[in-house]
Short mmCIF file of C-alpha atoms and ligand atoms in Angstrom, two decimals:
data_model
loop_
_atom_site.label_atom_id
_atom_site.label_comp_id
_atom_site.label_asym_id
_atom_site.label_seq_id
_atom_site.Cartn_x
_atom_site.Cartn_y
_atom_site.Cartn_z
CA MET B 1 104.42 78.72 72.80
CA SER B 2 102.25 79.55 69.84
CA HIS B 3 101.91 83.13 68.77
CA HIS B 4 99.42 82.52 65.98
CA SER B 5 96.81 84.70 67.66
CA SER B 6 99.24 87.54 68.23
CA SER B 7 98.48 90.37 65.87
CA PHE B 8 101.69 92.30 66.17
CA ASP B 9 105.37 91.73 66.11
CA TRP B 10 106.70 91.06 69.60
CA ASP B 11 110.26 90.79 68.40
CA ASN B 12 110.11 94.35 67.21
CA LEU B 13 108.73 95.74 70.44
CA SER B 14 110.60 96.73 73.52
CA PHE B 15 109.28 98.61 76.49
CA VAL B 16 111.11 99.30 79.69
CA PHE B 17 110.42 100.47 83.18
CA PRO B 18 112.83 103.03 84.52
CA SER B 19 114.00 100.75 87.30
CA ASP B 20 114.80 97.87 84.95
CA ASP B 21 118.41 97.09 84.25
CA LEU B 22 119.78 96.44 80.80
CA ALA B 23 119.30 92.67 80.95
CA GLU B 24 115.64 93.13 81.66
CA ASN B 25 115.27 95.65 78.86
CA GLN B 26 116.65 93.10 76.46
CA ARG B 27 114.51 90.18 77.52
CA TRP B 28 112.18 90.44 74.53
CA SER B 29 114.92 90.49 72.00
CA THR B 30 115.45 86.75 71.66
CA TRP B 31 112.90 83.99 71.23
CA ASP B 32 114.43 82.04 74.11
CA SER B 33 113.99 84.83 76.60
CA ILE B 34 110.40 85.36 75.46
CA GLU B 35 109.67 81.70 76.01
CA ARG B 36 111.12 81.68 79.48
CA LEU B 37 109.64 84.95 80.64
CA CYS B 38 106.18 84.17 79.28
CA ARG B 39 105.79 81.37 81.81
CA GLY B 40 104.99 81.69 85.49
CA PRO B 41 107.74 81.92 88.12
CA GLU B 42 109.19 79.07 90.18
CA PRO B 43 108.25 77.46 92.42
CA ARG B 44 105.36 76.36 90.27
CA PRO B 45 102.17 75.45 92.17
CA ASP B 46 101.29 71.76 92.22
CA TRP B 47 97.97 72.30 90.47
CA LEU B 48 99.71 73.71 87.42
CA VAL B 49 99.40 71.47 84.36
CA THR B 50 102.58 71.68 82.30
CA SER B 51 102.21 68.59 80.15
CA ALA B 52 102.65 69.04 76.42
CA ALA B 53 99.66 66.74 76.02
CA ALA B 54 97.31 69.12 77.84
CA ILE B 55 94.34 70.61 76.03
CA ASP B 56 92.85 74.00 76.81
CA THR B 57 89.09 74.24 76.73
CA GLU B 58 87.29 77.53 77.05
CA LEU B 59 84.42 77.08 79.48
CA GLY B 60 82.86 80.52 79.06
CA VAL B 61 83.01 84.13 80.14
CA LEU B 62 83.54 84.78 83.82
CA LYS B 63 83.20 88.53 83.65
CA THR B 64 83.43 91.33 81.14
CA GLY B 65 85.37 94.29 82.42
CA LYS B 66 86.17 97.76 81.22
CA GLU B 67 89.35 96.93 79.35
CA ALA B 68 89.48 93.17 79.40
CA ASP B 69 87.26 90.12 79.53
CA VAL B 70 87.93 87.22 81.87
CA PHE B 71 87.20 83.69 80.64
CA LEU B 72 87.37 80.33 82.33
CA ILE B 73 89.75 77.88 80.74
CA GLN B 74 90.02 74.21 81.55
CA ARG B 75 93.51 72.85 81.03
CA ALA B 76 93.59 69.08 81.20
CA VAL B 77 95.28 66.01 79.86
CA PRO B 78 92.63 63.74 78.37
CA GLY B 79 92.50 60.41 80.19
CA ASP B 80 94.64 61.66 83.08
CA PRO B 81 92.36 62.95 85.88
CA GLY B 82 95.40 63.98 87.91
CA GLN B 83 96.29 66.61 85.34
CA TYR B 84 93.35 68.93 85.46
CA SER B 85 93.02 72.58 86.32
CA VAL B 86 90.71 75.50 85.71
CA LEU B 87 92.38 78.81 84.94
CA ALA B 88 91.22 82.39 84.53
CA ALA B 89 92.14 83.94 81.19
CA LYS B 90 92.20 87.72 81.14
CA ARG B 91 92.08 89.00 77.57
CA TYR B 92 92.76 92.61 76.85
CA ARG B 93 90.62 93.98 74.09
CA THR B 94 92.36 94.92 70.90
CA SER B 95 89.72 95.72 68.33
CA ASN B 96 87.16 98.09 69.77
CA HIS B 97 87.30 101.86 69.62
CA ARG B 98 87.11 102.52 73.30
CA MET B 99 89.97 104.50 74.76
CA PHE B 100 91.74 102.92 77.66
CA ARG B 101 90.82 104.60 80.92
CA ARG B 102 94.38 104.15 82.02
CA ASP B 103 96.43 106.69 80.22
CA ALA B 104 99.28 109.10 80.45
CA ASP B 105 99.28 109.51 84.23
CA TYR B 106 99.96 105.83 84.76
CA THR B 107 102.47 105.41 81.97
CA GLU B 108 104.54 108.45 82.83
CA GLY B 109 108.11 107.30 83.35
CA ARG B 110 107.54 104.27 81.14
CA ARG B 111 109.19 104.50 77.75
CA ILE B 112 108.38 102.78 74.50
CA ARG B 113 111.44 102.48 72.34
CA ASN B 114 110.17 101.69 68.91
CA THR B 115 109.12 104.50 66.61
CA ARG B 116 106.69 102.36 64.65
CA ASP B 117 104.88 101.40 67.83
CA THR B 118 104.98 104.95 69.19
CA ARG B 119 103.43 106.28 66.00
CA ALA B 120 100.84 103.49 65.96
CA LEU B 121 99.89 104.25 69.56
CA ALA B 122 99.46 107.90 68.68
CA ARG B 123 97.30 107.08 65.67
CA LYS B 124 95.19 104.51 67.54
CA SER B 125 95.43 102.32 64.49
CA VAL B 126 94.53 98.63 64.64
CA HIS B 127 98.21 97.97 65.16
CA GLY B 128 98.28 100.72 67.79
CA ARG B 129 95.42 99.19 69.73
CA ALA B 130 97.07 95.79 69.61
CA VAL B 131 100.27 97.38 70.90
CA GLU B 132 98.33 99.11 73.66
CA ALA B 133 96.51 95.91 74.70
CA GLY B 134 99.81 94.03 74.63
CA LEU B 135 101.51 96.69 76.71
CA TRP B 136 98.81 96.53 79.37
CA ALA B 137 98.86 92.74 79.35
CA HIS B 138 102.61 92.76 79.76
CA ALA B 139 102.44 95.40 82.47
CA GLU B 140 99.95 93.22 84.35
CA TRP B 141 102.05 90.10 83.76
CA ASP B 142 105.16 91.85 85.01
CA ALA B 143 103.37 93.04 88.14
CA LEU B 144 101.82 89.61 88.84
CA VAL B 145 105.21 87.92 88.58
CA ARG B 146 106.93 90.45 90.85
CA LEU B 147 104.13 90.41 93.39
CA THR B 148 103.94 86.61 93.42
CA ALA B 149 107.68 86.40 94.01
CA ALA B 150 107.37 88.83 96.93
CA GLY B 151 104.49 86.89 98.49
CA VAL B 152 101.77 89.44 97.80
CA PRO B 153 98.45 87.59 97.50
CA VAL B 154 97.67 87.83 93.78
CA PRO B 155 96.56 85.05 91.41
CA TYR B 156 99.54 82.93 90.36
CA PRO B 157 100.50 84.02 86.83
CA VAL B 158 100.59 80.95 84.58
CA GLN B 159 101.55 82.39 81.21
CA ILE B 160 101.18 85.32 78.85
CA ASP B 161 100.53 85.06 75.13
CA GLY B 162 99.97 88.34 73.34
CA GLY B 163 97.08 90.13 75.05
CA GLU B 164 95.99 87.11 77.08
CA ILE B 165 97.15 86.28 80.60
CA LEU B 166 96.36 82.89 82.08
CA MET B 167 96.32 82.94 85.85
CA GLU B 168 95.17 81.05 88.90
CA TYR B 169 91.39 80.95 89.10
CA ILE B 170 90.41 82.20 92.54
CA ARG B 171 87.37 80.34 93.82
CA ASP B 172 85.09 80.29 96.78
CA GLY B 173 83.88 76.73 97.08
CA ASP B 174 82.54 75.76 93.67
CA ASP B 175 82.04 79.33 92.53
CA ALA B 176 84.24 82.17 91.44
CA ALA B 177 85.46 84.14 94.45
CA PRO B 178 83.27 87.16 95.15
CA ARG B 179 84.69 90.64 95.06
CA LEU B 180 85.17 92.15 98.50
CA HIS B 181 82.34 94.65 97.98
CA GLN B 182 79.88 91.76 97.53
CA THR B 183 80.76 90.10 100.82
CA ARG B 184 79.27 90.65 104.28
CA PRO B 185 82.12 89.63 106.59
CA THR B 186 81.73 89.23 110.34
CA ARG B 187 83.86 91.49 112.53
CA PRO B 188 86.56 88.86 113.05
CA GLN B 189 86.58 88.22 109.30
CA LEU B 190 86.89 91.95 108.66
CA ALA B 191 89.88 92.14 111.00
CA ALA B 192 91.52 89.15 109.28
CA LEU B 193 90.91 90.59 105.81
CA PHE B 194 92.20 94.01 106.79
CA GLU B 195 95.35 92.51 108.27
CA GLN B 196 96.03 90.73 104.95
CA LEU B 197 95.36 93.93 103.06
CA VAL B 198 97.81 95.96 105.13
CA GLN B 199 100.48 93.29 104.80
CA ALA B 200 99.99 93.20 101.03
CA MET B 201 100.17 96.98 100.71
CA ARG B 202 103.30 97.13 102.89
CA THR B 203 105.01 94.46 100.83
CA MET B 204 104.12 96.28 97.62
CA ALA B 205 105.52 99.49 99.10
CA SER B 206 108.72 97.67 100.05
CA LEU B 207 109.04 96.78 96.35
CA GLY B 208 108.51 100.46 95.54
CA LEU B 209 105.07 99.75 94.12
CA ALA B 210 101.50 100.86 94.63
CA HIS B 211 98.50 99.12 93.08
CA GLY B 212 97.00 102.30 91.67
CA ASP B 213 93.45 100.97 91.23
CA LEU B 214 92.89 99.21 94.51
CA SER B 215 89.28 98.98 95.63
CA PRO B 216 86.77 96.45 96.99
CA TYR B 217 86.08 95.69 93.30
CA ASN B 218 89.65 94.61 92.61
CA THR B 219 89.91 92.48 95.72
CA LEU B 220 88.59 88.90 95.81
CA VAL B 221 87.67 86.87 98.87
CA ALA B 222 88.27 83.12 98.86
CA GLY B 223 86.65 81.09 101.62
CA SER B 224 84.08 83.72 102.52
CA ASP B 225 82.56 81.34 105.09
CA ASP B 226 85.88 80.63 106.80
CA PRO B 227 86.80 82.39 110.07
CA ALA B 228 89.81 83.84 108.25
CA PRO B 229 88.95 84.22 104.56
CA ARG B 230 91.78 84.70 102.06
CA LEU B 231 92.09 88.09 100.44
CA VAL B 232 93.44 88.17 96.87
CA ILE B 233 94.32 91.35 95.04
CA ILE B 234 93.64 91.43 91.28
CA ASP B 235 93.72 93.78 88.30
CA VAL B 236 97.28 95.03 88.61
CA PRO B 237 98.27 96.35 85.14
CA GLN B 238 98.45 99.98 86.30
CA THR B 239 100.74 99.21 89.25
CA VAL B 240 102.84 102.33 89.69
CA ASP B 241 106.46 102.85 90.60
CA LEU B 242 106.55 105.00 93.75
CA ALA B 243 109.94 106.45 92.85
CA ALA B 244 109.54 107.03 89.12
CA ASN B 245 105.93 108.12 88.76
CA PRO B 246 105.20 111.66 90.03
CA HIS B 247 101.53 110.74 90.58
CA ALA B 248 102.22 107.53 92.46
CA HIS B 249 101.62 108.95 95.92
CA GLU B 250 98.24 110.32 94.81
CA PHE B 251 97.33 106.89 93.48
CA LEU B 252 98.46 105.21 96.68
CA HIS B 253 96.47 107.68 98.75
CA ARG B 254 93.40 107.03 96.62
CA ASP B 255 93.89 103.29 97.14
CA CYS B 256 94.01 103.88 100.90
CA VAL B 257 90.86 106.04 100.84
CA ALA B 258 88.95 103.42 98.84
CA MET B 259 89.90 100.52 101.11
CA ALA B 260 89.67 102.42 104.42
CA GLY B 261 86.23 103.69 103.41
CA TRP B 262 84.90 100.22 102.74
CA PHE B 263 86.25 98.69 105.95
CA THR B 264 84.97 101.62 107.97
CA THR B 265 81.48 101.33 106.48
CA LYS B 266 81.40 97.63 107.24
CA GLY B 267 82.26 98.14 110.91
CA HIS B 268 86.06 97.99 111.02
CA PRO B 269 87.08 101.66 111.36
CA VAL B 270 90.22 102.55 109.43
CA ASP B 271 91.70 106.02 109.02
CA ALA B 272 92.82 106.43 105.41
CA ASP B 273 95.66 108.81 106.26
CA GLU B 274 97.00 106.50 108.96
CA LEU B 275 96.89 103.62 106.50
CA PHE B 276 98.71 105.75 103.94
CA ALA B 277 101.38 106.73 106.49
CA ASP B 278 101.81 103.09 107.52
CA VAL B 279 102.21 101.89 103.94
CA ILE B 280 104.48 104.72 102.83
CA ALA B 281 106.77 104.00 105.80
CA HIS B 282 107.59 100.67 104.14
CA VAL B 283 109.01 102.28 101.01
CA TRP B 284 112.73 101.96 101.27
N1 LIG W 301 92.00 85.18 88.80
C1 LIG W 301 90.70 85.37 88.93
N2 LIG W 301 89.93 84.46 89.59
C2 LIG W 301 88.61 84.66 89.73
N3 LIG W 301 87.95 85.73 89.26
C3 LIG W 301 88.65 86.67 88.57
C4 LIG W 301 90.05 86.54 88.38
N4 LIG W 301 90.49 87.61 87.68
C5 LIG W 301 89.41 88.36 87.44
N5 LIG W 301 88.30 87.82 87.96
C6 LIG W 301 86.93 88.37 87.89
O1 LIG W 301 86.83 89.15 86.71
C7 LIG W 301 86.58 90.51 87.03
C8 LIG W 301 87.36 91.42 86.08
O2 LIG W 301 88.74 91.24 86.27
P1 LIG W 301 89.73 92.49 86.32
O3 LIG W 301 89.28 93.44 87.39
O4 LIG W 301 91.10 91.98 86.39
O5 LIG W 301 89.49 93.09 84.88
P2 LIG W 301 89.04 94.55 84.41
O6 LIG W 301 88.88 94.50 82.96
O7 LIG W 301 89.96 95.56 84.94
O8 LIG W 301 87.65 94.67 85.07
P3 LIG W 301 86.99 95.97 85.73
O9 LIG W 301 86.92 96.99 84.68
O10 LIG W 301 85.66 95.42 86.16
O11 LIG W 301 87.88 96.36 86.86
C9 LIG W 301 86.97 90.66 88.47
O12 LIG W 301 86.24 91.66 89.13
C10 LIG W 301 86.66 89.30 89.05
O13 LIG W 301 85.30 89.21 89.40
MG1 LIG W 302 88.93 95.27 87.89
#
């Protein structure tokens, strides 16, 4: 994998989550482990194009967000119609002067073990911002891989390269999947979507995780005309560790309030505290 676009030294950076064991802490220390861990988990979906002959073409911006922009990328092998896919590329910003909204509360319990990077983060230098963008990209990558492996409905993570994550492009027919808040589901659709949401939140809790920024804006709906549309959870870089982060339960409760509120307004009454109790009961 090329790292030409990377503006800081990955080999010199190590960050760990408190629940990681030593082997995981050391995964960035060799080029081989970076290669392996920068690619999506097995089993790989059949639509994934892995050919060395593939060409990536940027099709345009899908959406500009608060801390990242999402682009559409076509990955295809010229002359081979069977090897064609469209991916979403989430690129964390590195060069503006905006502070990340996600700050100390989320990163508490997460250590950065490199004094140069720690100082750069504190200074908000160009290097510091690149480190910060890379940390958030890697936090999101890490969460997407773990959640995919556990069967939580998130976009399949294809690869990470510096501050850019390539992932499954979630669509609704020919268009990008709408965010939940833009949809007008029928009652049966609401029930189906809520069931998927609860399952996803329970599974996350069983991993000791909470999304931390869950809302109808970070939830996509594929097949919005189907009787049972598919709910996909996105935007997971701030996923919090329920055991290590002292604010995690507040974040989880806020997630529950946001989702229960939306479903209730749309005609599927959900009590936020009951949802919270249900989810928290799945933390082992
Ligand atoms: N895999 C995907 N497939 C389809 N659309 C996506 C995908 N990922 C992101 N999007 C679209 O891009 C938007 C921004 O993505 P995301 O929420 O991950 O980034 P963000 O920078 O945190 O944005 P925001 O500040 O709006 O929350 C999403 O609301 C969604 O509409
Ligand atoms: Mg978002």
